[in-house]
Coordinates of C-alpha atoms and ligand atoms in Angstrom, one line a residue:
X1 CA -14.8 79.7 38.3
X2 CA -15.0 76.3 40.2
X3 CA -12.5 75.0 42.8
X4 CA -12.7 72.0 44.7
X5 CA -11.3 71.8 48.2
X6 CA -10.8 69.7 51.1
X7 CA -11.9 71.8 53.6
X8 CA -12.9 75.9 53.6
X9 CA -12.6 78.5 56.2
X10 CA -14.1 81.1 56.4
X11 CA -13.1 84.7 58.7
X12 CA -9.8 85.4 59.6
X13 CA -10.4 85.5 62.8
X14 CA -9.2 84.3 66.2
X15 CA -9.6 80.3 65.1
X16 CA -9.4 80.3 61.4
X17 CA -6.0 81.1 59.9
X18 CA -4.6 79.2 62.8
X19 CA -6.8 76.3 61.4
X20 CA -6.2 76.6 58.2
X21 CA -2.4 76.5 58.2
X22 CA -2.8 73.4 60.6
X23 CA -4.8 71.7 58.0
X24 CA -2.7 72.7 55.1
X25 CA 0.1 71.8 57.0
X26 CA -1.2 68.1 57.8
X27 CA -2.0 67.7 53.5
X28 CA -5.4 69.5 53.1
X29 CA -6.0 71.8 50.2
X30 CA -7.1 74.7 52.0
X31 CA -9.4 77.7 50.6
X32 CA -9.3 80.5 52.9
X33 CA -11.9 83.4 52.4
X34 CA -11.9 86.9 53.9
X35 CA -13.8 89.5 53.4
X36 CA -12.2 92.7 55.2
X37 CA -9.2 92.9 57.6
X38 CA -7.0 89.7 58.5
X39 CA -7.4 89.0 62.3
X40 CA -10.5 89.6 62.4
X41 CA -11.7 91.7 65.3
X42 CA -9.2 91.1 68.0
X43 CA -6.2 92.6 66.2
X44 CA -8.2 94.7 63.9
X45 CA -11.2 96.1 66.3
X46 CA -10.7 94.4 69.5
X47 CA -8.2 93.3 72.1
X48 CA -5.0 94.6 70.4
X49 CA -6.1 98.6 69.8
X50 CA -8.3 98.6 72.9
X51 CA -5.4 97.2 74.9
X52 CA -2.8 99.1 73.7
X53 CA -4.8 102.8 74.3
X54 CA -5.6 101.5 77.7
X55 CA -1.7 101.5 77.6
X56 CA -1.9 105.3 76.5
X57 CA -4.7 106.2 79.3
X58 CA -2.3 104.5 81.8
X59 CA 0.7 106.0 81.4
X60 CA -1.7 109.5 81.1
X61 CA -2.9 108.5 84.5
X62 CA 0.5 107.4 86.6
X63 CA 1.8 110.7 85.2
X64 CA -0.8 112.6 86.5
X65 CA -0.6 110.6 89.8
X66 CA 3.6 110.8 89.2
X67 CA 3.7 113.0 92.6
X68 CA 2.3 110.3 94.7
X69 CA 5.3 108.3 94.2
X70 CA 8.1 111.2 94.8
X71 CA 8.1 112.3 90.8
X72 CA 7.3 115.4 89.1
X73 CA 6.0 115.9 85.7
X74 CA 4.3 118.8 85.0
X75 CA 0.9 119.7 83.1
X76 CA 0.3 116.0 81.7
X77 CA -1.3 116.5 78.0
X78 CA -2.8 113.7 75.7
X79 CA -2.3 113.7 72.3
X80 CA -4.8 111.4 70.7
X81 CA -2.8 111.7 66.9
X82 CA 0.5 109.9 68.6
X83 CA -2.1 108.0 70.7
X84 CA -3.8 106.3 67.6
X85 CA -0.7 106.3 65.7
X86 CA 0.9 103.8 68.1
X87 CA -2.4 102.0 68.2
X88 CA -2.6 101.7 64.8
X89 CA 1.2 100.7 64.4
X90 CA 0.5 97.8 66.7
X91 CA -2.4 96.7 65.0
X92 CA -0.7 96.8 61.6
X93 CA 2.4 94.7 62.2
X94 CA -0.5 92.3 63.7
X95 CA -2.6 92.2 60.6
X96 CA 0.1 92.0 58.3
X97 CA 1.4 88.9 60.1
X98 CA -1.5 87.3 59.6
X99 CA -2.2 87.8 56.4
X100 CA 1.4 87.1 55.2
X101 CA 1.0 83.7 57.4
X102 CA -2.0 82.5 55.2
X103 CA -0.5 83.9 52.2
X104 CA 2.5 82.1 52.1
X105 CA 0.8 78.5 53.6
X106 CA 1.6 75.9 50.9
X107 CA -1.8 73.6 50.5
X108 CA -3.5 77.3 51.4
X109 CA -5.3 79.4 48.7
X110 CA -7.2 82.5 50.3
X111 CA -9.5 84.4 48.1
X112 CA -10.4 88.0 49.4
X113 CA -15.0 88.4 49.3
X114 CA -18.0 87.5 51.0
X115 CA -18.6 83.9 51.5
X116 CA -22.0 82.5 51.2
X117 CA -23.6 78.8 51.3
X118 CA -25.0 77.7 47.8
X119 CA -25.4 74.5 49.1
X120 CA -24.1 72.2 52.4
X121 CA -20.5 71.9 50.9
X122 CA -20.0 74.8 48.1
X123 CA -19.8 78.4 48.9
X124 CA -19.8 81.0 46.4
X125 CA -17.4 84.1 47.0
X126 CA -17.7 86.6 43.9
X127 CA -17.5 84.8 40.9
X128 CA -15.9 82.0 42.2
X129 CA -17.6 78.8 43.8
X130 CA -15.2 76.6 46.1
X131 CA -16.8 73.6 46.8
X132 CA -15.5 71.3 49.9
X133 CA -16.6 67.9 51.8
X134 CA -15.4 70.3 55.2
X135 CA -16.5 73.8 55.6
X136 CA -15.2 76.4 59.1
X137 CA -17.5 79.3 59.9
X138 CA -15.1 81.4 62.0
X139 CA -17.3 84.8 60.9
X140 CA -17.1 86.4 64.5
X141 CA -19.3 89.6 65.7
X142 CA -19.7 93.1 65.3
X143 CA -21.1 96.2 67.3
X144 CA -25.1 95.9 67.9
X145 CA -26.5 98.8 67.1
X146 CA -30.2 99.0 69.1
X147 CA -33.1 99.8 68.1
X148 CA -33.6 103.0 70.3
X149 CA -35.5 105.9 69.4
X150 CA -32.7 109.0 67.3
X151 CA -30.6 106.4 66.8
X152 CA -31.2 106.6 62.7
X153 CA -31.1 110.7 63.0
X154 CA -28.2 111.3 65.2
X155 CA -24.3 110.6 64.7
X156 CA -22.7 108.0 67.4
X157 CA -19.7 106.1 67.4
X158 CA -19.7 102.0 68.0
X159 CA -16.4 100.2 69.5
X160 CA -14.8 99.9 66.2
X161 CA -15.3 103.7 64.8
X162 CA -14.4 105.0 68.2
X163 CA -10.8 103.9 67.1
X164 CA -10.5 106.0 64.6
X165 CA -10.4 109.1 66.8
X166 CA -7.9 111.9 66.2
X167 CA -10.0 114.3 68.7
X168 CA -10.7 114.4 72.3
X169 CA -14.2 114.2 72.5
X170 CA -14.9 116.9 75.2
X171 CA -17.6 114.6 76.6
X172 CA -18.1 111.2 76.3
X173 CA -21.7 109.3 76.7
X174 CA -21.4 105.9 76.8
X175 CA -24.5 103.9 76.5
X176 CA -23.8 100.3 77.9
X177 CA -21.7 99.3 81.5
X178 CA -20.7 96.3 79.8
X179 CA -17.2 95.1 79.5
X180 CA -16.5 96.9 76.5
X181 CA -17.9 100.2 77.7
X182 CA -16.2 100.2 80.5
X183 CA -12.9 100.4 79.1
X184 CA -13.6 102.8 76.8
X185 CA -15.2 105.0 79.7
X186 CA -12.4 104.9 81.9
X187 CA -9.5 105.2 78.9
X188 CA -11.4 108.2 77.5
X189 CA -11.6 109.9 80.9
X190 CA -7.7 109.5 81.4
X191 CA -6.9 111.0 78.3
X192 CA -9.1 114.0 79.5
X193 CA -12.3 113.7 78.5
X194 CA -15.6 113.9 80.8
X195 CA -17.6 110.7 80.6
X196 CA -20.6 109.6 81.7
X197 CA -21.8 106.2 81.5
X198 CA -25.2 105.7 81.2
X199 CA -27.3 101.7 81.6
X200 CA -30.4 100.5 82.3
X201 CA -29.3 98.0 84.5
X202 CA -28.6 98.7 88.0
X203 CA -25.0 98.0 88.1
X204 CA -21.5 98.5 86.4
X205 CA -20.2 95.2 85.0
X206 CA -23.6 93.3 85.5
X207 CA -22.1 90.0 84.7
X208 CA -19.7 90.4 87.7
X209 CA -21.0 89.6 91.5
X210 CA -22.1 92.7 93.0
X211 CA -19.0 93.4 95.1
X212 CA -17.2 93.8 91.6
X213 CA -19.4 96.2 90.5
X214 CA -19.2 97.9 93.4
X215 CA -15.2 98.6 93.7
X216 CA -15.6 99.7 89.8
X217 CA -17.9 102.3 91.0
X218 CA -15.2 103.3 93.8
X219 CA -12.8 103.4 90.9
X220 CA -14.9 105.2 88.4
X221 CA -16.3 107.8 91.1
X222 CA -12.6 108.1 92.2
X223 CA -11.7 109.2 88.8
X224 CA -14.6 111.3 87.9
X225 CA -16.6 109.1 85.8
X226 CA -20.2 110.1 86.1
X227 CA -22.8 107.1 86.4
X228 CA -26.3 106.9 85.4
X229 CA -28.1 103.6 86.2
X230 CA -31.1 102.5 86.2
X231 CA -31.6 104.4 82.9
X232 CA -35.0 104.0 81.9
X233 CA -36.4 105.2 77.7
X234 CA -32.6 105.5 76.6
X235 CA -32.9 107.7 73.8
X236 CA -30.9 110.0 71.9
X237 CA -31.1 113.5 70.4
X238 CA -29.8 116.4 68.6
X239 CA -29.1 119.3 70.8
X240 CA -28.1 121.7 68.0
X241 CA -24.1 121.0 67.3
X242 CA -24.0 118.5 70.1
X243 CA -25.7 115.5 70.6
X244 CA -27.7 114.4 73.7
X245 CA -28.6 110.9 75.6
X246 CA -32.4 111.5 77.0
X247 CA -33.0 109.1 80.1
X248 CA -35.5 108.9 83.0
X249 CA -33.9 108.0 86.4
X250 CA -34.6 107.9 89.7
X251 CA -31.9 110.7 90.3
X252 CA -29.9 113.0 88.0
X253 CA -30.8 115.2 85.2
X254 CA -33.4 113.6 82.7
X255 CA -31.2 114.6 79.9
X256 CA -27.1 114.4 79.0
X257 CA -25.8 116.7 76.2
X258 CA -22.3 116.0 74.9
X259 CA -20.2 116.0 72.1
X260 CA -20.1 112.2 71.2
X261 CA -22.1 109.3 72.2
X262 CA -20.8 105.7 72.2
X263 CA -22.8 102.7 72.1
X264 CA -21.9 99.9 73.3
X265 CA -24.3 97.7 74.1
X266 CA -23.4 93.7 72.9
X267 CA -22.4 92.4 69.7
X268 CA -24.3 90.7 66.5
X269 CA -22.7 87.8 65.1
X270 CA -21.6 87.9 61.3
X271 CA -24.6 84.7 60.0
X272 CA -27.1 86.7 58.4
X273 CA -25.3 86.8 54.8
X274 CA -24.0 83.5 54.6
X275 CA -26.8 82.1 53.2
X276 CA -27.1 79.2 56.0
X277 CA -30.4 77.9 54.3
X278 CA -28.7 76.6 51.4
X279 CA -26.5 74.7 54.0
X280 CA -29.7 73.6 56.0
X281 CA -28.7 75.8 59.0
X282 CA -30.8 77.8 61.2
X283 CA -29.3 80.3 63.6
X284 CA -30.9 80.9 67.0
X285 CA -32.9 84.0 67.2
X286 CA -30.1 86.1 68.2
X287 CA -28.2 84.8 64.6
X288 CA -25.8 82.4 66.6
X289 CA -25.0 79.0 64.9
X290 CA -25.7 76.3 67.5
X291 CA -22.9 73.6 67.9
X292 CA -22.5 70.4 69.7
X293 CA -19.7 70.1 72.1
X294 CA -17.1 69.6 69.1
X295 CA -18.3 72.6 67.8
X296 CA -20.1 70.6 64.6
X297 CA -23.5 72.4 63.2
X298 CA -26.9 70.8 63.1
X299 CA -25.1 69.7 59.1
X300 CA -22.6 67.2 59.3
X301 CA -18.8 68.7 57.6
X302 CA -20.1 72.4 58.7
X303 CA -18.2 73.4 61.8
X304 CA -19.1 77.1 63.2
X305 CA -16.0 78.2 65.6
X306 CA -15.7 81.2 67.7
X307 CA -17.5 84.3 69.0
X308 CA -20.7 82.9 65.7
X309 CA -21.1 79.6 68.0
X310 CA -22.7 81.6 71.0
X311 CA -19.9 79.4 73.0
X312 CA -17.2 81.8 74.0
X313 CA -17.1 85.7 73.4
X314 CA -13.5 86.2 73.6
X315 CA -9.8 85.4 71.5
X316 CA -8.6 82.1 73.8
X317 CA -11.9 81.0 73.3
X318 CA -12.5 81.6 69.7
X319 CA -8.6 80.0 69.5
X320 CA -9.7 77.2 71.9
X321 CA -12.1 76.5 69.0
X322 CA -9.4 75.6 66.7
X323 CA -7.5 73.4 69.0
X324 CA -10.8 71.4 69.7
X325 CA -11.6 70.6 66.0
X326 CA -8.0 70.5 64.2
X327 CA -6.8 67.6 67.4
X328 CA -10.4 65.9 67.0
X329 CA -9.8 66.1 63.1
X330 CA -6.3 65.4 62.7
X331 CA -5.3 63.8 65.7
X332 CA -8.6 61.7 66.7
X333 CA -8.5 63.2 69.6
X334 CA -12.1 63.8 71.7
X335 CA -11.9 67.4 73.0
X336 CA -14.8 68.8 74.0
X337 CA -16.2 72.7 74.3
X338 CA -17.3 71.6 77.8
X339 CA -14.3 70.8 79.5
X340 CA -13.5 74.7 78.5
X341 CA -13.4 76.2 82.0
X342 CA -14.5 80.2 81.8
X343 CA -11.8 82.3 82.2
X344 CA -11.7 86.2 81.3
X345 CA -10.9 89.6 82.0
X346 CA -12.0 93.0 82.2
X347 CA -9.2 95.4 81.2
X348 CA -10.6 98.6 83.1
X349 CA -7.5 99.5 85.5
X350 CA -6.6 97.5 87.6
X351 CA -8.2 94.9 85.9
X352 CA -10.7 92.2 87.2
X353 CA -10.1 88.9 86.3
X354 CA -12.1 86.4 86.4
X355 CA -12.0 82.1 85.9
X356 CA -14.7 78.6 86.6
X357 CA -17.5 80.1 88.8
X358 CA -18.5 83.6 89.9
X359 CA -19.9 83.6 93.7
X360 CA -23.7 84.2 92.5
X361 CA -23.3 81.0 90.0
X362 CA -21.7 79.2 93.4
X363 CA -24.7 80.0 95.2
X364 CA -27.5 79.3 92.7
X365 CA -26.0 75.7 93.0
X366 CA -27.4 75.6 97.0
X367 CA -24.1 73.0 97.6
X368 CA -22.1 74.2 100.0
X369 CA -19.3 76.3 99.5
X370 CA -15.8 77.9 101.0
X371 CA -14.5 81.7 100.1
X372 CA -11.4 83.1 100.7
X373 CA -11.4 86.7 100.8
X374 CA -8.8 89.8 100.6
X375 CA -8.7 92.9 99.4
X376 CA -5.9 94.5 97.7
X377 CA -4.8 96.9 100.6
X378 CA -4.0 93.9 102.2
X379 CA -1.3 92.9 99.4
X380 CA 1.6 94.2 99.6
X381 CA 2.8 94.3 96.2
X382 CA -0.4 96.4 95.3
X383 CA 0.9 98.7 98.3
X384 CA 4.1 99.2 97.0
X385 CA 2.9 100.2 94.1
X386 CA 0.2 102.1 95.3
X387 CA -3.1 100.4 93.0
X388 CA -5.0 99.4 96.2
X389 CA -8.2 99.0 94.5
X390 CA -10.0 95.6 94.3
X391 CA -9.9 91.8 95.9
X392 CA -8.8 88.3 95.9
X393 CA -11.5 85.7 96.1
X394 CA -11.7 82.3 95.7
X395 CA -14.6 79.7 96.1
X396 CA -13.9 76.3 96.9
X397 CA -16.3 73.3 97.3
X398 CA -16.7 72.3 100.6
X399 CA -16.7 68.6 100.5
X400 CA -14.1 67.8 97.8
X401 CA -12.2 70.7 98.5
X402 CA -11.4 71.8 94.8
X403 CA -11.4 75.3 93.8
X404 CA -14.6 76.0 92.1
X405 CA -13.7 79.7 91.0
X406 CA -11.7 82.7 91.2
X407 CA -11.5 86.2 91.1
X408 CA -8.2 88.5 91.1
X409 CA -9.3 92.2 90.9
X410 CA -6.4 94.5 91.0
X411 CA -3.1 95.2 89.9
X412 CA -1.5 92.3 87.9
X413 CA -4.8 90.1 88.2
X414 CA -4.9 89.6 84.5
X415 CA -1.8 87.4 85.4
X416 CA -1.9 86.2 88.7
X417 CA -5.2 84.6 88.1
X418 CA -3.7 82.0 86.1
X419 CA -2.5 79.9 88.7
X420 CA -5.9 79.5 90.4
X421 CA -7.0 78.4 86.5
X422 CA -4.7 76.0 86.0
X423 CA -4.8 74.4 89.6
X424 CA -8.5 74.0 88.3
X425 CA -7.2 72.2 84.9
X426 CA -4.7 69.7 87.4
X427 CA -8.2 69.1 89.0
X428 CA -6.6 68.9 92.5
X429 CA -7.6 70.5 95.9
X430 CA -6.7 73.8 97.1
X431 CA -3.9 72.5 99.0
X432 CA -2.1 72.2 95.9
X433 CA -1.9 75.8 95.9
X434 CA -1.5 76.2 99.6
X435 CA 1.3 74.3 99.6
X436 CA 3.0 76.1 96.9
X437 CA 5.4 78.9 97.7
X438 CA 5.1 81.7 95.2
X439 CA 7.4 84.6 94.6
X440 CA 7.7 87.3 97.4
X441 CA 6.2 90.3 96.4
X442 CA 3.8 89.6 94.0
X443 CA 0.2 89.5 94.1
X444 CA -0.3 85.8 93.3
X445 CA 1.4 85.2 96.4
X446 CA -1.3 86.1 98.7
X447 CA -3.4 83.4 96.6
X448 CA -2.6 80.9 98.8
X449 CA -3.0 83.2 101.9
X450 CA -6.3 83.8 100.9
X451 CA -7.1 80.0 100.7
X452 CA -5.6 79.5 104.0
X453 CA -8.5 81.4 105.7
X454 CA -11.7 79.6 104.0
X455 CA -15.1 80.6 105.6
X456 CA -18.1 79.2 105.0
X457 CA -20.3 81.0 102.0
X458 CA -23.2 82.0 104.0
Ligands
FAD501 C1 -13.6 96.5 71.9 C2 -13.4 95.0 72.1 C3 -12.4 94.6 72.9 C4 -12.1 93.3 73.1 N1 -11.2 92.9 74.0 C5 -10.9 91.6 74.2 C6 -9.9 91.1 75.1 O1 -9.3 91.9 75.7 N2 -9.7 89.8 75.3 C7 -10.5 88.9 74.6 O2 -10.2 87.7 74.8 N3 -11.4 89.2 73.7 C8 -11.7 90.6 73.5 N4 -12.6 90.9 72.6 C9 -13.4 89.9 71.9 C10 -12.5 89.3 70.7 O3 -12.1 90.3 69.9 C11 -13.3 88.2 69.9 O4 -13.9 87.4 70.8 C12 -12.3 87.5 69.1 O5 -11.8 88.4 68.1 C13 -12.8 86.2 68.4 O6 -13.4 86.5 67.3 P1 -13.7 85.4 66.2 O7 -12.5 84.6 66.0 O8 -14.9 84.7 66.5 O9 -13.9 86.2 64.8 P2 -13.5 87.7 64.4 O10 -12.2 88.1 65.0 O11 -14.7 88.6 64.6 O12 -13.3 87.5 62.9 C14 -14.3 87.2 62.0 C15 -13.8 87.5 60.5 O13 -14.7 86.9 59.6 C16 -14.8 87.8 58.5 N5 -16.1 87.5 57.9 C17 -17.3 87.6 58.4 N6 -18.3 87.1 57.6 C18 -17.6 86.7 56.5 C19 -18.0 86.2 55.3 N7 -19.3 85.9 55.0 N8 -17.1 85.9 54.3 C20 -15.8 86.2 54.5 N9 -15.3 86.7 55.7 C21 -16.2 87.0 56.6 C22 -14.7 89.2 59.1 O14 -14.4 90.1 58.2 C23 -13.7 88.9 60.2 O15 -12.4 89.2 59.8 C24 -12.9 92.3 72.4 C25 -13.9 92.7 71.5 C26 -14.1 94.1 71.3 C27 -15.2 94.5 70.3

């Protein structure tokens, strides 16, 4: 059946049902097309059940330390049925309030398939064909699985079946010290199993500056996390009913059996069945769409937003996305991807967070530069409540004085890093925040402590 549209979006992800009820809202016949779960992989797959078993795995591991802090508990025991039931209880309230959002939008018609181009402005979905002047990619990512040698013969689990756990795996592999890994690593080891984390790279978190990586090795080795770097010929076998991660190293055993491997090891975006030919489209050669700063394709009307655009890997920016094109649509406004400044976490415990520049990405500039530097010992909220591990720092440019980026690594640094982001937004100098009094005790109080002792970035 044919229907004609003003605009179609497609993925129900982080940017499109926001989009499409802000079109539909403004007068735009909408059609919206899904394929699987509304929300997409943040509240199906991502943020939402990762973040609330890293809940679980926390309160397993302040239980277990409950003694440190004058309480007693007893044997602490994990039971991963309540676990994922809570998990999945979360997610569902999520998913169901997105769907019922897009359901009930007046203007908003959402037909449940996979969307694929027939041509630059009709997409066929089943037996239907919805043709549109205005078409939204917003198809997202899933779990790259590598080509590594046993990785067609023997079972693993990827980021979104690892969800789906009702046992305790009595050891954990996990192939990838990546953001993603990480968490899983450290959640799986506070609900009791033994994990080892295996990379070829020569660092945890290798997107972090090395003395990030370095305090998440404290924190890992402090909590019994066995790591392998430097991995060479990652491969995996059978080892009768378990399975096994074969690896050469400088150090260590050349083979790790266990009872479940994860891989975790980047993500694939969602292009290669929508047919982007028909719409004149050619993804890079990792399947990304390329945009231009207003997040337009290489066809004009085709827009590709979030995690698919190779721009952003993460929900605010994905949802960034949809603010940029539905103002520049609707509004006639001229917002731009690049005036996006990077912001981001990594929710291991404490978590890192991090916005604008990292120090290595300061220093490959050669400009000079300021840091501010001090570690969480030295803050006395993290004291108090006895999470000591990690650092403030903060990089400043030396000549105009404005922050140029920021890390908060440690308790409540998901949080406190916001005001360093959005004295970055005000565009003004570090005094701004020097000269602000923050709340006594928290740990975005030391932030402008820590730029009141600037040393030159040697
Ligand atoms: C384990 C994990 C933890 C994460 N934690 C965080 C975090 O803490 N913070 C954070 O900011 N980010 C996190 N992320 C990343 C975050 O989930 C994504 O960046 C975010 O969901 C943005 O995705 P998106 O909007 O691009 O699309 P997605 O959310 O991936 O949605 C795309 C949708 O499109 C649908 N679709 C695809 N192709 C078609 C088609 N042809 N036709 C119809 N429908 C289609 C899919 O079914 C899907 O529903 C995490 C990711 C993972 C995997």
């Amino acid at each position: 059946m044919n229907h004609s549209f003003d605009a179609i979006v497609v993925g129900a992800g982080q940017a499109g049902p926001s989009l499409a009820r802000r079109l539909a809202g403004a007068g735009w016949k909408v059609a919206f097309v899904e394929r699987h779960l509304f929300g997409g992989t943040c509240v199906n797959t991502g943020c939402t059940p990762t973040k609330a078993m890293v809940a679980s795995a926390h309160a397993a591991h302040l239980a277990r330390r409950s003694a440190d802090f004058g309480v007693h508990t007893g044997t602490v025991t994990v039971d991963m049925h309540a676990v994922k039931a809570r998990k999945d209880t979360i997610v569902s309230n999520a998913r169901n309030g997105v769907e019922k959002g897009l359901r009930t939008t007046k203007n908003c018609t959402v037909f449940t398939g996979t969307a694929a181009f027939e041509s630059p402005t009709a997409m066929g979905v089943g037996d239907d064909r919805l043709e549109a002047p205005t078409i939204f990619l917003n198809v997202g990512a899933r779990p790259t699985i590598p080509i590594m040698p046993g990785v067609d013969s023997v079972p693993f689990l990827t980021s979104t079946t690892i969800l789906d756990l009702e046992e305790m795996p009595e050891h954990l592999i996990v192939v990838g010290a990546g953001y993603v890994g990480l968490e899983f690593a450290q959640m799986f080891r506070r609900f009791g199993s033994q994990v080892t984390v295996v990379d070829k790279g020569s660092r945890l978190a290798p997107h972090e500056d090395e003395d990030a990586s370095k305090v998440i090795r404290e924190i890992f080795d402090s909590e019994g996390i066995a790591v392998r770097v430097d991995a060479n010929c990652i491969h995996l076998e059978r080892d009768s009913s378990k399975v096994a991660v074969g690896l050469e190293c400088n150090e260590g055993e050349p083979r790790i059996v266990a009872s479940h491997i994860l891989l975790a090891v980047g993500r694939t975006p969602n292009t290669g069945d929508l047919n982007l030919a028909a719409a004149a489209i050619t993804p890079d050669q990792h399947g990304y769409i390329s945009v231009d700063d207003y997040l337009q394709t290489t066809t004009p009307g085709i827009f590709a937003i979030g995690d698919c655009n190779g721009r952003g890997a993460f929900t605010h920016t994905s949802y960034n996305d949809y603010e940029i094109v539905a103002d520049n649509l609707l509004d006639h406004a001229s917002r731009r991807v690049s005036d996006r400044i990077p912001a981001h976490a990594l929710y291991i415990d404490p978590p890192l967070a991090g916005v604008g520049m990292s120090e290595a990405e300061v220093r490959a500039t050669g400009k000079p530069a300021l840091v501010g530097y001090r570690t969480m010992t030295r803050v006395s909220r993290a004291i108090e409540k006895g999470e000591t591990f990690g650092y403030i720092k903060i990089l400043v440019d030396a000549e105009t004085q404005h922050i140029l980026g920021g890390t908060v690594f440690g308790t409540g640094g998901d949080e406190a890093v916001h005001c360093i982001l959005t004295a970055m937004y005000a565009r003004q100098p570090a005094s701004l925040l020097t000269h602000s009094v923050h709340i006594h005790p928290t740990v975005a109080e030391l932030i402008p402590t820590t730029l009141e002792d600037l040393k030159p970035l040697q």
